[in-house]
Amino acid sequence: MSSLLAKQKDTPTAMVVDAIAAGSIIPLYNQETLKEYDDALHRAKFPFSESSIQNMLFMIREMGMEVKEAMAHI
């Protein structure tokens, strides 16, 4: 959320998203986390467009690595 709210490209959260897009960082995620992100990003208090939300979730899924529940506790 912070990266989507950032007005400047040199904020730490924006830089992390850029690193994910460049393949320098591989985010780990599970389906529960993606659902939480989706729910949070759709809250009325945030000005995010549907396409921005879907692009962010798509990037996490495509550039990231899904961690199954059994591995999430390691």
CSV table of N, CA and C in Angstrom, one decimal:
chain,number,residue,atom,x,y,z
A,1,MET,N,0.8,-1.2,0.0
A,1,MET,CA,0.0,0.0,0.0
A,1,MET,C,0.9,1.2,0.0
A,2,SER,N,1.9,1.2,0.8
A,2,SER,CA,2.8,2.4,0.9
A,2,SER,C,3.4,2.7,-0.5
A,3,SER,N,3.7,1.7,-1.2
A,3,SER,CA,4.4,2.0,-2.5
A,3,SER,C,3.3,2.6,-3.5
A,4,LEU,N,2.1,2.2,-3.4
A,4,LEU,CA,1.0,2.8,-4.2
A,4,LEU,C,0.7,4.3,-3.8
A,5,LEU,N,0.9,4.5,-2.5
A,5,LEU,CA,0.6,5.9,-2.0
A,5,LEU,C,1.8,6.8,-2.2
A,6,ALA,N,2.9,6.3,-2.4
A,6,ALA,CA,4.2,7.1,-2.5
A,6,ALA,C,4.1,8.1,-3.7
A,7,LYS,N,4.4,9.3,-3.5
A,7,LYS,CA,4.3,10.3,-4.5
A,7,LYS,C,5.7,10.5,-5.2
A,8,GLN,N,6.7,9.9,-4.6
A,8,GLN,CA,8.1,10.0,-5.1
A,8,GLN,C,8.6,8.6,-5.4
A,9,LYS,N,9.4,8.5,-6.5
A,9,LYS,CA,9.9,7.2,-6.9
A,9,LYS,C,11.0,6.7,-6.0
A,10,ASP,N,11.6,7.6,-5.2
A,10,ASP,CA,12.8,7.2,-4.4
A,10,ASP,C,12.5,6.8,-3.0
A,11,THR,N,11.2,6.6,-2.7
A,11,THR,CA,10.9,6.1,-1.3
A,11,THR,C,11.2,4.7,-1.2
A,12,PRO,N,11.6,4.2,0.0
A,12,PRO,CA,12.0,2.8,0.2
A,12,PRO,C,10.9,1.8,-0.3
A,13,THR,N,9.7,2.1,-0.1
A,13,THR,CA,8.7,1.1,-0.6
A,13,THR,C,8.5,1.1,-2.1
A,14,ALA,N,8.7,2.2,-2.7
A,14,ALA,CA,8.6,2.3,-4.2
A,14,ALA,C,9.9,1.6,-4.7
A,15,MET,N,11.0,1.7,-4.1
A,15,MET,CA,12.2,1.1,-4.5
A,15,MET,C,12.1,-0.4,-4.4
A,16,VAL,N,11.4,-0.9,-3.4
A,16,VAL,CA,11.2,-2.4,-3.2
A,16,VAL,C,10.4,-2.9,-4.4
A,17,VAL,N,9.3,-2.2,-4.7
A,17,VAL,CA,8.4,-2.6,-5.8
A,17,VAL,C,9.2,-2.6,-7.1
A,18,ASP,N,10.0,-1.6,-7.3
A,18,ASP,CA,10.9,-1.5,-8.5
A,18,ASP,C,11.8,-2.7,-8.6
A,19,ALA,N,12.4,-3.1,-7.4
A,19,ALA,CA,13.3,-4.2,-7.4
A,19,ALA,C,12.6,-5.5,-7.7
A,20,ILE,N,11.4,-5.6,-7.2
A,20,ILE,CA,10.6,-6.8,-7.5
A,20,ILE,C,10.3,-6.9,-9.0
A,21,ALA,N,9.9,-5.8,-9.6
A,21,ALA,CA,9.6,-5.7,-11.0
A,21,ALA,C,10.9,-6.0,-11.9
A,22,ALA,N,12.1,-5.7,-11.4
A,22,ALA,CA,13.3,-5.9,-12.1
A,22,ALA,C,13.8,-7.3,-11.8
A,23,GLY,N,13.2,-8.0,-10.9
A,23,GLY,CA,13.7,-9.4,-10.6
A,23,GLY,C,14.8,-9.4,-9.6
A,24,SER,N,15.2,-8.3,-9.0
A,24,SER,CA,16.2,-8.3,-8.0
A,24,SER,C,15.8,-8.8,-6.7
A,25,ILE,N,14.5,-8.8,-6.4
A,25,ILE,CA,14.0,-9.3,-5.2
A,25,ILE,C,12.8,-10.2,-5.5
A,26,ILE,N,12.8,-11.4,-4.9
A,26,ILE,CA,11.7,-12.3,-5.1
A,26,ILE,C,10.8,-12.3,-3.9
A,27,PRO,N,9.6,-11.8,-4.0
A,27,PRO,CA,8.7,-11.8,-2.8
A,27,PRO,C,8.2,-13.2,-2.6
A,28,LEU,N,8.0,-13.5,-1.3
A,28,LEU,CA,7.4,-14.8,-0.9
A,28,LEU,C,6.0,-14.4,-0.5
A,29,TYR,N,5.0,-15.2,-0.9
A,29,TYR,CA,3.6,-15.0,-0.5
A,29,TYR,C,2.9,-16.3,-0.4
A,30,ASN,N,1.7,-16.2,0.2
A,30,ASN,CA,0.8,-17.3,0.2
A,30,ASN,C,-0.6,-16.8,-0.2
A,31,GLN,N,-1.5,-17.6,-0.4
A,31,GLN,CA,-2.8,-17.2,-0.9
A,31,GLN,C,-3.5,-16.3,0.2
A,32,GLU,N,-3.3,-16.6,1.4
A,32,GLU,CA,-3.9,-15.9,2.5
A,32,GLU,C,-3.4,-14.4,2.5
A,33,THR,N,-2.1,-14.3,2.3
A,33,THR,CA,-1.5,-12.9,2.3
A,33,THR,C,-2.1,-12.2,1.1
A,34,LEU,N,-2.2,-12.8,-0.1
A,34,LEU,CA,-2.7,-12.1,-1.3
A,34,LEU,C,-4.1,-11.7,-1.0
A,35,LYS,N,-4.9,-12.5,-0.4
A,35,LYS,CA,-6.3,-12.1,-0.1
A,35,LYS,C,-6.3,-10.9,0.9
A,36,GLU,N,-5.5,-10.9,1.9
A,36,GLU,CA,-5.4,-9.8,2.8
A,36,GLU,C,-5.0,-8.5,2.0
A,37,TYR,N,-4.0,-8.6,1.1
A,37,TYR,CA,-3.6,-7.4,0.3
A,37,TYR,C,-4.8,-6.9,-0.5
A,38,ASP,N,-5.5,-7.9,-1.2
A,38,ASP,CA,-6.6,-7.5,-2.0
A,38,ASP,C,-7.7,-6.8,-1.2
A,39,ASP,N,-8.0,-7.4,0.0
A,39,ASP,CA,-9.0,-6.7,0.8
A,39,ASP,C,-8.6,-5.3,1.3
A,40,ALA,N,-7.4,-5.2,1.7
A,40,ALA,CA,-6.9,-3.9,2.2
A,40,ALA,C,-6.8,-2.9,1.1
A,41,LEU,N,-6.3,-3.3,-0.1
A,41,LEU,CA,-6.2,-2.3,-1.2
A,41,LEU,C,-7.6,-1.8,-1.7
A,42,HIS,N,-8.6,-2.6,-1.4
A,42,HIS,CA,-10.0,-2.2,-1.9
A,42,HIS,C,-10.7,-1.4,-0.8
A,43,ARG,N,-10.1,-1.1,0.3
A,43,ARG,CA,-10.8,-0.3,1.3
A,43,ARG,C,-11.1,1.1,0.7
A,44,ALA,N,-12.3,1.6,1.1
A,44,ALA,CA,-12.7,2.9,0.5
A,44,ALA,C,-11.8,4.1,0.8
A,45,LYS,N,-11.0,4.0,1.9
A,45,LYS,CA,-10.2,5.1,2.3
A,45,LYS,C,-8.9,5.2,1.4
A,46,PHE,N,-8.7,4.2,0.5
A,46,PHE,CA,-7.6,4.3,-0.4
A,46,PHE,C,-8.0,4.7,-1.8
A,47,PRO,N,-7.3,5.5,-2.5
A,47,PRO,CA,-7.7,6.0,-3.8
A,47,PRO,C,-7.2,5.1,-5.0
A,48,PHE,N,-6.9,3.8,-4.8
A,48,PHE,CA,-6.3,3.0,-5.8
A,48,PHE,C,-7.3,2.6,-6.8
A,49,SER,N,-6.9,2.6,-8.1
A,49,SER,CA,-7.8,2.1,-9.2
A,49,SER,C,-7.7,0.6,-9.2
A,50,GLU,N,-8.8,0.0,-9.7
A,50,GLU,CA,-8.8,-1.5,-9.8
A,50,GLU,C,-7.6,-2.0,-10.6
A,51,SER,N,-7.2,-1.3,-11.7
A,51,SER,CA,-6.1,-1.7,-12.5
A,51,SER,C,-4.8,-1.7,-11.7
A,52,SER,N,-4.6,-0.6,-10.8
A,52,SER,CA,-3.4,-0.6,-10.0
A,52,SER,C,-3.4,-1.7,-9.0
A,53,ILE,N,-4.5,-2.0,-8.4
A,53,ILE,CA,-4.6,-3.1,-7.5
A,53,ILE,C,-4.2,-4.4,-8.2
A,54,GLN,N,-4.9,-4.7,-9.3
A,54,GLN,CA,-4.7,-5.9,-10.0
A,54,GLN,C,-3.2,-6.1,-10.5
A,55,ASN,N,-2.7,-4.9,-11.0
A,55,ASN,CA,-1.3,-5.0,-11.4
A,55,ASN,C,-0.3,-5.3,-10.3
A,56,MET,N,-0.5,-4.8,-9.1
A,56,MET,CA,0.3,-5.1,-8.0
A,56,MET,C,0.2,-6.6,-7.6
A,57,LEU,N,-1.0,-7.1,-7.5
A,57,LEU,CA,-1.2,-8.5,-7.1
A,57,LEU,C,-0.6,-9.4,-8.2
A,58,PHE,N,-0.8,-9.0,-9.4
A,58,PHE,CA,-0.3,-9.8,-10.5
A,58,PHE,C,1.3,-9.9,-10.5
A,59,MET,N,1.9,-8.7,-10.2
A,59,MET,CA,3.3,-8.7,-10.1
A,59,MET,C,3.8,-9.6,-9.0
A,60,ILE,N,3.1,-9.6,-7.8
A,60,ILE,CA,3.5,-10.4,-6.7
A,60,ILE,C,3.5,-11.9,-7.1
A,61,ARG,N,2.4,-12.2,-7.7
A,61,ARG,CA,2.2,-13.7,-8.2
A,61,ARG,C,3.2,-14.1,-9.2
A,62,GLU,N,3.4,-13.2,-10.2
A,62,GLU,CA,4.3,-13.6,-11.3
A,62,GLU,C,5.8,-13.5,-11.0
A,63,MET,N,6.2,-12.5,-10.2
A,63,MET,CA,7.6,-12.4,-9.8
A,63,MET,C,8.0,-13.1,-8.5
A,64,GLY,N,6.9,-13.5,-7.8
A,64,GLY,CA,7.2,-14.0,-6.5
A,64,GLY,C,7.2,-15.5,-6.4
A,65,MET,N,7.3,-16.0,-5.3
A,65,MET,CA,7.3,-17.5,-5.0
A,65,MET,C,6.3,-17.8,-4.0
A,66,GLU,N,5.3,-18.7,-4.4
A,66,GLU,CA,4.3,-19.0,-3.4
A,66,GLU,C,4.9,-20.0,-2.3
A,67,VAL,N,4.6,-19.7,-1.1
A,67,VAL,CA,5.0,-20.5,0.0
A,67,VAL,C,3.8,-21.2,0.5
A,68,LYS,N,3.8,-22.5,0.5
A,68,LYS,CA,2.7,-23.3,1.0
A,68,LYS,C,2.7,-23.2,2.5
A,69,GLU,N,1.5,-23.5,3.0
A,69,GLU,CA,1.3,-23.3,4.5
A,69,GLU,C,2.3,-24.0,5.3
A,70,ALA,N,2.6,-25.2,5.0
A,70,ALA,CA,3.6,-26.0,5.8
A,70,ALA,C,5.0,-25.3,5.9
A,71,MET,N,5.3,-24.7,4.8
A,71,MET,CA,6.6,-24.0,4.7
A,71,MET,C,6.6,-22.6,5.4
A,72,ALA,N,5.4,-22.0,5.5
A,72,ALA,CA,5.3,-20.7,6.1
A,72,ALA,C,5.7,-20.6,7.5
A,73,HIS,N,5.8,-21.7,8.2
A,73,HIS,CA,6.1,-21.7,9.6
A,73,HIS,C,7.6,-22.0,9.9
A,74,ILE,N,8.4,-22.1,8.8
A,74,ILE,CA,9.8,-22.4,8.9
A,74,ILE,C,10.5,-21.1,9.2
